[in-house]
mmCIF file of C-alpha atoms and ligand atoms in Angstrom:
data_model
loop_
_atom_site.group_PDB
_atom_site.id
_atom_site.type_symbol
_atom_site.label_atom_id
_atom_site.label_comp_id
_atom_site.label_asym_id
_atom_site.label_seq_id
_atom_site.Cartn_x
_atom_site.Cartn_y
_atom_site.Cartn_z
ATOM 1 C CA MET A 560 34.078 -9.100 91.983
ATOM 2 C CA SER A 561 30.858 -8.594 93.922
ATOM 3 C CA GLY A 562 30.475 -7.451 97.500
ATOM 4 C CA PRO A 563 27.835 -6.096 99.844
ATOM 5 C CA ALA A 564 25.184 -3.932 98.153
ATOM 6 C CA GLU A 565 25.195 -1.519 101.094
ATOM 7 C CA VAL A 566 27.696 -0.712 103.840
ATOM 8 C CA ARG A 567 27.550 1.201 107.129
ATOM 9 C CA CYS A 568 29.735 4.274 106.770
ATOM 10 C CA MET A 569 30.457 7.563 108.522
ATOM 11 C CA LEU A 570 31.808 10.601 106.706
ATOM 12 C CA LEU A 571 34.051 12.808 108.829
ATOM 13 C CA ARG A 572 36.303 15.724 108.184
ATOM 14 C CA GLY A 573 39.634 14.929 109.789
ATOM 15 C CA GLY A 574 41.869 18.031 109.884
ATOM 16 C CA THR A 575 42.080 19.381 106.322
ATOM 17 C CA SER A 576 40.944 16.094 104.719
ATOM 18 C CA LYS A 577 37.592 14.362 104.411
ATOM 19 C CA GLY A 578 37.123 10.618 104.458
ATOM 20 C CA ALA A 579 34.786 7.650 104.712
ATOM 21 C CA TYR A 580 35.240 5.786 108.008
ATOM 22 C CA PHE A 581 34.327 2.104 108.333
ATOM 23 C CA LEU A 582 34.499 -0.565 110.985
ATOM 24 C CA ALA A 583 36.781 -3.312 109.659
ATOM 25 C CA ASP A 584 33.967 -5.814 110.358
ATOM 26 C CA ASP A 585 31.661 -3.956 107.947
ATOM 27 C CA LEU A 586 34.062 -4.445 105.004
ATOM 28 C CA PRO A 587 35.179 -7.631 103.187
ATOM 29 C CA ALA A 588 38.176 -9.213 104.944
ATOM 30 C CA ASP A 589 39.894 -10.001 101.641
ATOM 31 C CA PRO A 590 41.967 -6.894 100.658
ATOM 32 C CA ALA A 591 41.240 -7.248 96.922
ATOM 33 C CA ALA A 592 37.466 -7.471 97.521
ATOM 34 C CA ARG A 593 37.672 -4.589 100.031
ATOM 35 C CA ASP A 594 39.575 -2.342 97.603
ATOM 36 C CA ASP A 595 37.172 -3.141 94.749
ATOM 37 C CA LEU A 596 34.271 -2.164 97.015
ATOM 38 C CA LEU A 597 35.984 1.070 98.140
ATOM 39 C CA LEU A 598 36.624 2.152 94.543
ATOM 40 C CA ARG A 599 32.900 1.763 93.878
ATOM 41 C CA VAL A 600 31.985 3.551 97.135
ATOM 42 C CA MET A 601 34.189 6.546 96.291
ATOM 43 C CA GLY A 602 33.261 6.635 92.574
ATOM 44 C CA SER A 603 36.762 5.883 91.221
ATOM 45 C CA PRO A 604 38.190 5.899 88.655
ATOM 46 C CA ASP A 605 36.657 9.166 87.498
ATOM 47 C CA PRO A 606 38.206 12.659 87.757
ATOM 48 C CA ARG A 607 34.955 13.966 89.303
ATOM 49 C CA GLN A 608 34.063 10.816 91.296
ATOM 50 C CA ILE A 609 30.519 11.798 90.359
ATOM 51 C CA ASP A 610 29.008 8.389 91.156
ATOM 52 C CA GLY A 611 30.453 8.055 94.659
ATOM 53 C CA LEU A 612 31.439 9.792 97.891
ATOM 54 C CA GLY A 613 34.853 11.069 96.700
ATOM 55 C CA GLY A 614 35.365 14.763 96.055
ATOM 56 C CA GLY A 615 37.628 14.593 92.977
ATOM 57 C CA HIS A 616 40.859 15.345 94.852
ATOM 58 C CA PRO A 617 43.248 13.071 96.803
ATOM 59 C CA LEU A 618 42.407 15.023 99.991
ATOM 60 C CA THR A 619 38.745 14.039 99.701
ATOM 61 C CA SER A 620 39.222 10.481 98.467
ATOM 62 C CA LYS A 621 40.355 8.804 101.658
ATOM 63 C CA VAL A 622 39.240 5.890 103.794
ATOM 64 C CA ALA A 623 39.840 4.948 107.445
ATOM 65 C CA VAL A 624 39.253 1.348 108.551
ATOM 66 C CA VAL A 625 39.002 1.021 112.327
ATOM 67 C CA SER A 626 38.854 -1.986 114.652
ATOM 68 C CA VAL A 627 39.596 -2.938 118.257
ATOM 69 C CA SER A 628 43.350 -3.485 118.590
ATOM 70 C CA ALA A 629 44.979 -6.709 119.714
ATOM 71 C CA ASP A 630 48.051 -4.644 120.687
ATOM 72 C CA PRO A 631 48.083 -4.056 124.476
ATOM 73 C CA LEU A 632 49.587 -0.589 123.814
ATOM 74 C CA ALA A 633 46.620 0.493 121.685
ATOM 75 C CA ASP A 634 42.841 0.755 121.970
ATOM 76 C CA VAL A 635 42.126 0.685 118.240
ATOM 77 C CA ASP A 636 43.836 -0.151 114.953
ATOM 78 C CA TYR A 637 43.551 2.404 112.136
ATOM 79 C CA LEU A 638 44.299 1.398 108.574
ATOM 80 C CA PHE A 639 44.465 4.317 106.151
ATOM 81 C CA LEU A 640 43.640 3.724 102.485
ATOM 82 C CA GLN A 641 44.212 6.311 99.762
ATOM 83 C CA VAL A 642 41.657 5.746 97.005
ATOM 84 C CA SER A 643 43.017 7.074 93.739
ATOM 85 C CA VAL A 644 40.692 9.538 92.003
ATOM 86 C CA ASP A 645 41.335 8.761 88.345
ATOM 87 C CA ARG A 646 42.888 5.300 88.558
ATOM 88 C CA ALA A 647 41.463 2.022 89.861
ATOM 89 C CA GLU A 648 44.002 1.936 92.712
ATOM 90 C CA VAL A 649 43.802 1.790 96.472
ATOM 91 C CA SER A 650 47.050 2.246 98.388
ATOM 92 C CA ASP A 651 48.006 1.357 101.958
ATOM 93 C CA ARG A 652 51.572 2.653 101.541
ATOM 94 C CA GLN A 653 51.163 5.809 103.618
ATOM 95 C CA ASN A 654 49.608 7.035 106.838
ATOM 96 C CA CYS A 655 47.284 10.018 107.033
ATOM 97 C CA GLY A 656 47.612 12.265 110.070
ATOM 98 C CA ASN A 657 44.568 14.276 109.061
ATOM 99 C CA LEU A 658 42.085 11.384 108.944
ATOM 100 C CA LEU A 659 43.781 10.239 112.162
ATOM 101 C CA ALA A 660 42.039 13.189 113.873
ATOM 102 C CA GLY A 661 38.656 11.544 113.221
ATOM 103 C CA VAL A 662 39.633 8.046 114.363
ATOM 104 C CA GLY A 663 39.161 8.638 118.119
ATOM 105 C CA PRO A 664 35.740 10.288 117.712
ATOM 106 C CA PHE A 665 34.675 7.514 115.295
ATOM 107 C CA ALA A 666 35.821 4.822 117.762
ATOM 108 C CA VAL A 667 33.650 6.425 120.473
ATOM 109 C CA GLU A 668 30.691 6.865 118.080
ATOM 110 C CA ARG A 669 30.834 3.145 117.185
ATOM 111 C CA GLY A 670 31.234 1.989 120.789
ATOM 112 C CA LEU A 671 34.812 0.662 120.423
ATOM 113 C CA VAL A 672 36.065 2.992 123.176
ATOM 114 C CA GLU A 673 34.243 4.027 126.351
ATOM 115 C CA PRO A 674 34.211 7.850 126.598
ATOM 116 C CA ALA A 675 35.397 9.492 129.820
ATOM 117 C CA GLU A 676 33.699 12.538 131.336
ATOM 118 C CA GLY A 677 35.438 15.689 130.094
ATOM 119 C CA ARG A 678 38.145 14.353 127.781
ATOM 120 C CA THR A 679 38.847 10.960 126.226
ATOM 121 C CA ALA A 680 42.276 9.754 125.128
ATOM 122 C CA VAL A 681 42.355 7.021 122.486
ATOM 123 C CA ARG A 682 45.559 5.070 121.812
ATOM 124 C CA ILE A 683 45.739 4.341 118.113
ATOM 125 C CA ARG A 684 47.971 1.891 116.273
ATOM 126 C CA MET A 685 48.547 3.157 112.743
ATOM 127 C CA VAL A 686 48.515 -0.136 110.853
ATOM 128 C CA ASN A 687 50.251 1.318 107.770
ATOM 129 C CA SER A 688 53.488 1.987 109.683
ATOM 130 C CA GLY A 689 53.003 0.125 112.979
ATOM 131 C CA ASP A 690 53.556 3.432 114.824
ATOM 132 C CA LEU A 691 51.411 4.627 117.724
ATOM 133 C CA ALA A 692 49.533 7.871 118.280
ATOM 134 C CA VAL A 693 47.404 9.148 121.150
ATOM 135 C CA ALA A 694 44.463 11.397 120.262
ATOM 136 C CA SER A 695 42.497 13.221 122.965
ATOM 137 C CA PHE A 696 39.321 15.224 122.495
ATOM 138 C CA PRO A 697 36.352 16.481 124.552
ATOM 139 C CA THR A 698 33.537 14.074 125.465
ATOM 140 C CA GLU A 699 30.531 14.875 127.626
ATOM 141 C CA GLY A 700 27.589 12.754 128.770
ATOM 142 C CA GLY A 701 28.875 9.786 126.780
ATOM 143 C CA ARG A 702 29.075 11.736 123.510
ATOM 144 C CA VAL A 703 31.825 13.280 121.430
ATOM 145 C CA VAL A 704 31.846 17.085 121.533
ATOM 146 C CA TYR A 705 32.631 18.446 118.054
ATOM 147 C CA GLU A 706 31.907 22.129 118.739
ATOM 148 C CA GLY A 707 34.739 24.263 120.045
ATOM 149 C CA SER A 708 36.990 27.236 119.477
ATOM 150 C CA ALA A 709 40.065 25.658 117.854
ATOM 151 C CA GLN A 710 40.806 26.979 114.375
ATOM 152 C CA ILE A 711 43.066 25.344 111.803
ATOM 153 C CA SER A 712 44.150 26.913 108.535
ATOM 154 C CA GLY A 713 42.351 25.448 105.546
ATOM 155 C CA VAL A 714 39.081 24.767 107.425
ATOM 156 C CA PRO A 715 36.407 27.450 107.844
ATOM 157 C CA GLY A 716 35.121 28.216 111.347
ATOM 158 C CA SER A 717 36.169 26.507 114.542
ATOM 159 C CA ALA A 718 35.709 23.144 116.257
ATOM 160 C CA ALA A 719 36.814 21.189 119.318
ATOM 161 C CA PRO A 720 40.561 20.549 119.443
ATOM 162 C CA VAL A 721 41.833 17.014 118.861
ATOM 163 C CA VAL A 722 45.328 16.870 120.347
ATOM 164 C CA ILE A 723 47.485 14.203 118.708
ATOM 165 C CA GLU A 724 50.792 13.030 120.124
ATOM 166 C CA PHE A 725 53.222 10.734 118.351
ATOM 167 C CA PRO A 726 55.912 9.039 120.384
ATOM 168 C CA ARG A 727 59.197 8.307 118.685
ATOM 169 C CA GLY A 728 58.524 6.205 115.578
ATOM 170 C CA SER A 729 60.188 2.928 114.641
ATOM 171 C CA GLY A 730 61.877 3.987 111.375
ATOM 172 C CA ALA A 731 65.006 6.015 110.603
ATOM 173 C CA LEU A 732 64.563 9.799 110.453
ATOM 174 C CA LEU A 733 67.048 9.975 107.560
ATOM 175 C CA PRO A 734 66.263 6.904 105.431
ATOM 176 C CA THR A 735 69.183 7.444 103.031
ATOM 177 C CA GLY A 736 71.635 7.738 105.939
ATOM 178 C CA HIS A 737 72.610 11.280 104.894
ATOM 179 C CA ALA A 738 71.522 14.793 105.808
ATOM 180 C CA ARG A 739 71.769 15.756 102.135
ATOM 181 C CA ASP A 740 71.802 13.853 98.851
ATOM 182 C CA ILE A 741 72.084 14.948 95.247
ATOM 183 C CA VAL A 742 69.173 13.456 93.317
ATOM 184 C CA ALA A 743 68.579 14.184 89.626
ATOM 185 C CA ASP A 744 71.168 16.991 89.935
ATOM 186 C CA THR A 745 69.196 18.564 92.797
ATOM 187 C CA PRO A 746 70.238 18.858 96.474
ATOM 188 C CA VAL A 747 67.587 17.221 98.669
ATOM 189 C CA THR A 748 67.062 16.063 102.238
ATOM 190 C CA CYS A 749 65.108 12.813 102.463
ATOM 191 C CA VAL A 750 63.336 12.608 105.801
ATOM 192 C CA ASP A 751 60.726 10.367 107.409
ATOM 193 C CA ASN A 752 59.100 11.472 110.661
ATOM 194 C CA GLY A 753 55.909 9.548 109.925
ATOM 195 C CA MET A 754 55.704 10.440 106.211
ATOM 196 C CA PRO A 755 58.520 9.812 103.689
ATOM 197 C CA THR A 756 59.228 13.301 102.351
ATOM 198 C CA VAL A 757 61.833 14.837 100.061
ATOM 199 C CA LEU A 758 62.768 18.406 101.033
ATOM 200 C CA ILE A 759 63.927 20.643 98.185
ATOM 201 C CA ALA A 760 64.757 24.360 98.195
ATOM 202 C CA ALA A 761 62.200 25.915 95.806
ATOM 203 C CA SER A 762 64.953 28.123 94.374
ATOM 204 C CA SER A 763 66.899 25.053 93.197
ATOM 205 C CA LEU A 764 63.941 24.225 90.896
ATOM 206 C CA GLY A 765 63.655 27.756 89.491
ATOM 207 C CA VAL A 766 60.431 28.614 91.362
ATOM 208 C CA THR A 767 59.881 30.927 94.345
ATOM 209 C CA GLY A 768 57.843 28.582 96.552
ATOM 210 C CA TYR A 769 55.148 31.283 96.903
ATOM 211 C CA GLU A 770 53.216 30.318 93.733
ATOM 212 C CA THR A 771 49.647 29.031 94.078
ATOM 213 C CA PRO A 772 49.161 25.239 93.996
ATOM 214 C CA LYS A 773 47.273 25.701 90.699
ATOM 215 C CA ASP A 774 50.141 27.602 89.071
ATOM 216 C CA LEU A 775 52.634 24.991 90.235
ATOM 217 C CA GLU A 776 50.441 22.133 88.969
ATOM 218 C CA GLU A 777 50.243 23.801 85.555
ATOM 219 C CA ASP A 778 54.052 24.019 85.271
ATOM 220 C CA LEU A 779 54.706 20.899 83.189
ATOM 221 C CA ALA A 780 58.500 21.300 83.202
ATOM 222 C CA LEU A 781 58.380 21.389 87.006
ATOM 223 C CA ALA A 782 56.174 18.270 87.043
ATOM 224 C CA ASP A 783 58.748 16.388 84.936
ATOM 225 C CA ARG A 784 61.594 17.451 87.194
ATOM 226 C CA LEU A 785 59.667 16.503 90.343
ATOM 227 C CA ARG A 786 58.839 13.110 88.862
ATOM 228 C CA GLU A 787 62.501 12.473 88.120
ATOM 229 C CA ILE A 788 63.486 13.469 91.671
ATOM 230 C CA ARG A 789 60.703 11.362 93.202
ATOM 231 C CA LEU A 790 61.587 8.183 91.319
ATOM 232 C CA ALA A 791 65.292 8.488 92.180
ATOM 233 C CA ALA A 792 64.694 9.545 95.808
ATOM 234 C CA GLY A 793 62.189 6.703 96.305
ATOM 235 C CA LYS A 794 64.900 4.168 95.440
ATOM 236 C CA LEU A 795 67.463 5.874 97.693
ATOM 237 C CA MET A 796 64.945 5.894 100.563
ATOM 238 C CA GLY A 797 64.414 2.148 100.239
ATOM 239 C CA LEU A 798 60.869 2.532 98.908
ATOM 240 C CA GLY A 799 61.590 0.728 95.634
ATOM 241 C CA ASP A 800 59.767 1.705 92.459
ATOM 242 C CA VAL A 801 57.475 4.597 93.445
ATOM 243 C CA GLU A 802 56.045 5.260 89.968
ATOM 244 C CA ASN A 803 52.504 4.450 91.176
ATOM 245 C CA ALA A 804 53.018 5.014 94.901
ATOM 246 C CA THR A 805 51.629 7.920 96.949
ATOM 247 C CA VAL A 806 55.017 8.363 98.681
ATOM 248 C CA PRO A 807 57.477 9.984 98.963
ATOM 249 C CA LYS A 808 55.886 13.435 99.114
ATOM 250 C CA LEU A 809 57.949 16.367 97.844
ATOM 251 C CA THR A 810 58.038 19.608 99.797
ATOM 252 C CA LEU A 811 59.450 22.789 98.279
ATOM 253 C CA LEU A 812 60.929 25.112 100.906
ATOM 254 C CA ALA A 813 61.189 28.895 100.803
ATOM 255 C CA PRO A 814 61.960 31.517 103.463
ATOM 256 C CA PRO A 815 58.935 32.231 105.728
ATOM 257 C CA ARG A 816 56.675 35.196 104.957
ATOM 258 C CA ASP A 817 54.429 35.437 108.014
ATOM 259 C CA GLY A 818 56.621 34.914 111.043
ATOM 260 C CA GLY A 819 56.777 31.127 110.700
ATOM 261 C CA ALA A 820 59.836 28.900 110.313
ATOM 262 C CA VAL A 821 59.455 28.126 106.611
ATOM 263 C CA MET A 822 57.083 28.451 103.650
ATOM 264 C CA THR A 823 56.063 25.181 101.943
ATOM 265 C CA ARG A 824 54.451 23.790 98.822
ATOM 266 C CA THR A 825 53.904 20.026 99.061
ATOM 267 C CA PHE A 826 53.280 17.616 96.198
ATOM 268 C CA ILE A 827 51.297 14.520 97.322
ATOM 269 C CA PRO A 828 53.064 13.448 95.134
ATOM 270 C CA VAL A 829 51.551 14.774 91.852
ATOM 271 C CA ARG A 830 48.797 17.149 92.963
ATOM 272 C CA CYS A 831 49.951 20.128 95.012
ATOM 273 C CA HIS A 832 48.481 20.159 98.539
ATOM 274 C CA THR A 833 46.241 23.138 99.374
ATOM 275 C CA SER A 834 47.800 23.139 102.872
ATOM 276 C CA ILE A 835 50.110 20.396 104.219
ATOM 277 C CA GLY A 836 49.557 16.924 105.700
ATOM 278 C CA VAL A 837 50.061 16.390 109.428
ATOM 279 C CA LEU A 838 52.750 13.737 109.149
ATOM 280 C CA GLY A 839 54.118 15.572 106.120
ATOM 281 C CA ALA A 840 54.491 18.617 108.396
ATOM 282 C CA ALA A 841 56.061 16.413 111.092
ATOM 283 C CA SER A 842 58.660 15.297 108.558
ATOM 284 C CA VAL A 843 59.302 18.877 107.363
ATOM 285 C CA ALA A 844 59.626 20.144 110.960
ATOM 286 C CA ALA A 845 62.101 17.403 111.889
ATOM 287 C CA GLY A 846 63.976 17.829 108.603
ATOM 288 C CA LEU A 847 64.533 21.540 109.252
ATOM 289 C CA ARG A 848 66.367 20.611 112.450
ATOM 290 C CA VAL A 849 68.831 18.364 110.622
ATOM 291 C CA GLU A 850 72.304 19.891 110.591
ATOM 292 C CA GLY A 851 73.519 20.097 106.987
ATOM 293 C CA GLY A 852 70.040 19.538 105.524
ATOM 294 C CA VAL A 853 68.708 21.650 102.611
ATOM 295 C CA GLY A 854 66.314 23.422 104.985
ATOM 296 C CA HIS A 855 69.119 25.077 106.889
ATOM 297 C CA ALA A 856 69.860 27.769 104.336
ATOM 298 C CA VAL A 857 66.153 28.504 103.775
ATOM 299 C CA ALA A 858 64.284 28.140 107.063
ATOM 300 C CA ARG A 859 64.319 30.145 110.257
ATOM 301 C CA PRO A 860 63.283 27.716 113.000
ATOM 302 C CA PRO A 861 63.159 29.164 116.533
ATOM 303 C CA GLU A 862 66.387 28.669 118.447
ATOM 304 C CA ARG A 863 64.656 27.257 121.517
ATOM 305 C CA GLY A 864 61.872 24.758 121.995
ATOM 306 C CA ASP A 865 60.330 22.108 119.757
ATOM 307 C CA ARG A 866 57.376 24.154 118.470
ATOM 308 C CA LEU A 867 57.503 25.693 115.047
ATOM 309 C CA ARG A 868 55.105 27.153 112.482
ATOM 310 C CA ILE A 869 55.015 25.764 108.973
ATOM 311 C CA GLU A 870 53.521 28.154 106.450
ATOM 312 C CA HIS A 871 51.558 26.683 103.528
ATOM 313 C CA PRO A 872 49.258 27.914 100.712
ATOM 314 C CA THR A 873 46.216 28.506 102.946
ATOM 315 C CA GLY A 874 47.851 29.561 106.228
ATOM 316 C CA PHE A 875 50.033 27.724 108.701
ATOM 317 C CA LEU A 876 50.313 24.602 110.817
ATOM 318 C CA ASP A 877 51.890 24.750 114.286
ATOM 319 C CA ILE A 878 53.683 21.576 115.286
ATOM 320 C CA GLU A 879 56.022 20.380 118.011
ATOM 321 C CA ALA A 880 58.767 18.142 116.686
ATOM 322 C CA GLY A 881 61.782 17.278 118.812
ATOM 323 C CA VAL A 882 64.939 15.906 117.227
ATOM 324 C CA ASP A 883 67.905 14.461 119.137
ATOM 325 C CA SER A 884 71.134 15.137 117.316
ATOM 326 C CA GLY A 885 72.787 11.957 118.662
ATOM 327 C CA PRO A 886 76.331 11.573 119.942
ATOM 328 C CA GLY A 887 79.346 11.879 117.623
ATOM 329 C CA ASP A 888 78.592 10.814 114.074
ATOM 330 C CA ALA A 889 75.281 9.172 114.992
ATOM 331 C CA LEU A 890 72.392 10.243 112.773
ATOM 332 C CA PRO A 891 69.729 12.493 114.315
ATOM 333 C CA ALA A 892 66.525 10.823 115.518
ATOM 334 C CA ALA A 893 62.988 12.124 116.115
ATOM 335 C CA ARG A 894 61.991 12.329 119.775
ATOM 336 C CA ARG A 895 58.325 13.283 119.968
ATOM 337 C CA THR A 896 55.813 15.083 117.770
ATOM 338 C CA ALA A 897 52.534 16.757 118.750
ATOM 339 C CA VAL A 898 49.902 18.681 116.836
ATOM 340 C CA VAL A 899 46.393 20.108 117.258
ATOM 341 C CA ARG A 900 43.742 19.245 114.671
ATOM 342 C CA THR A 901 39.940 19.301 114.620
ATOM 343 C CA ALA A 902 37.399 16.805 113.274
ATOM 344 C CA ARG A 903 33.670 16.811 112.552
ATOM 345 C CA LYS A 904 31.071 14.154 111.912
ATOM 346 C CA ILE A 905 29.344 15.028 108.624
ATOM 347 C CA PHE A 906 27.000 12.078 108.158
ATOM 348 C CA ASP A 907 26.410 8.616 109.515
ATOM 349 C CA GLY A 908 24.463 6.107 107.528
ATOM 350 C CA THR A 909 24.529 3.575 104.740
ATOM 351 C CA VAL A 910 26.474 3.956 101.524
ATOM 352 C CA PHE A 911 25.339 2.222 98.338
ATOM 353 C CA PRO A 912 28.373 1.386 96.169
ATOM 354 C CA ARG A 913 28.202 1.486 92.386
ATOM 355 C CA PRO A 914 27.360 -2.092 91.276
ATOM 356 C CA ALA A 915 30.339 -4.361 90.618
ATOM 357 C CA GLY A 916 31.323 -4.645 86.978
ATOM 358 C CA ALA A 917 29.762 -1.319 85.903
ATOM 359 C CA ALA A 918 32.055 -0.025 83.165
ATOM 360 C CA SER A 919 34.002 3.196 83.577
ATOM 361 C CA HIS A 920 35.174 5.316 80.642
ATOM 362 C CA PHE A 921 38.142 6.690 82.531
HETATM 363 O O1 LIG B 1498 50.737 13.896 106.048
HETATM 364 C C1 LIG B 1498 47.881 14.290 102.347
HETATM 365 C C2 LIG B 1498 46.587 15.082 104.197
HETATM 366 C C3 LIG B 1498 47.637 14.202 103.640
HETATM 367 C C4 LIG B 1498 48.353 13.255 104.461
HETATM 368 C C5 LIG B 1498 48.935 13.625 101.668
HETATM 369 C C6 LIG B 1498 48.413 13.571 105.886
HETATM 370 C C7 LIG B 1498 49.690 13.527 106.594
HETATM 371 O O2 LIG B 1498 46.752 16.272 104.244
HETATM 372 O O3 LIG B 1498 49.630 13.142 107.747
HETATM 373 O O4 LIG B 1498 47.433 13.864 106.533
HETATM 374 O O5 LIG B 1498 50.077 13.914 101.976
HETATM 375 O O6 LIG B 1498 48.631 12.801 100.806
HETATM 376 O O7 LIG B 1498 45.535 14.581 104.606
#
């Protein structure tokens, strides 16, 4: 499959991820041709992605495709694509709330959205799920302001805050219809507040939940158990066969250590996240509020208000996630979610993909 020999591309850090951002018009319209091109742009499949833009980890092997939206409720459409590092696979089966932080700035940079003086709000339709988000960030003199004093764990220094709000999503908060299920002999809560996630008490897997991501990744017995849980939970959640899918994520829960509501270790779904995804955190936060869920015995969410702090391997993520418990036996539903992220333009230019048909040894 051949494609363009060069493509206009912007690299941005979005939250705790880094990705290549494209205008949809700059990529092939045919999804198979587009995905083939993106694999060659990122340097996949190769554990080091040495011949492309990817950084050798799922968190740095991401793509955002942005276009003007036909939806009257949105300014732009954002399609997220996870480019596998060591397999020739590109997946559109999940959203990414971290790359989402760069979508508004990118839309202004490319002239899709007119910036306001002071602050610009961009309404974004997340094509992967059909859900909406509104991102607002500082703009001055027609330009995006990236410098600022907001700090997020997992990113050195500070930058301008990008405030992201998610109205109530279209899907069910509890996709299995239960607050708790037993999957592969393990109690779990399957939750989806923007990211299908399986919550598991770390103690029920024989780990503390305070281990480093590296130590957890090296625990092969744990990896087998998590795989078994993921495959079974995926079916129960209506996701079908998730053997090669990037969802559901699995989040191990432990009591908080630093004044937050809960400590987490999240598998995405094989590598262990160095922090936590935005929508992953939204799902954890909502899941902790579910009466009878596995989080109840482990977490200490504040009694009042929607805001809570999720601890993770490199710090914490503060998030507001409201859940309505629903009358009688009705299942709880997510109300609104909001989070602060930062983003930064790293380069803007032309990327030269590896030629089509070049053999890979991996
Ligand atoms: O949950 C990683 C990330 C993500 C996804 C992953 C994300 C989110 O941290 O919204 O952003 O879960 O694969 O970028």
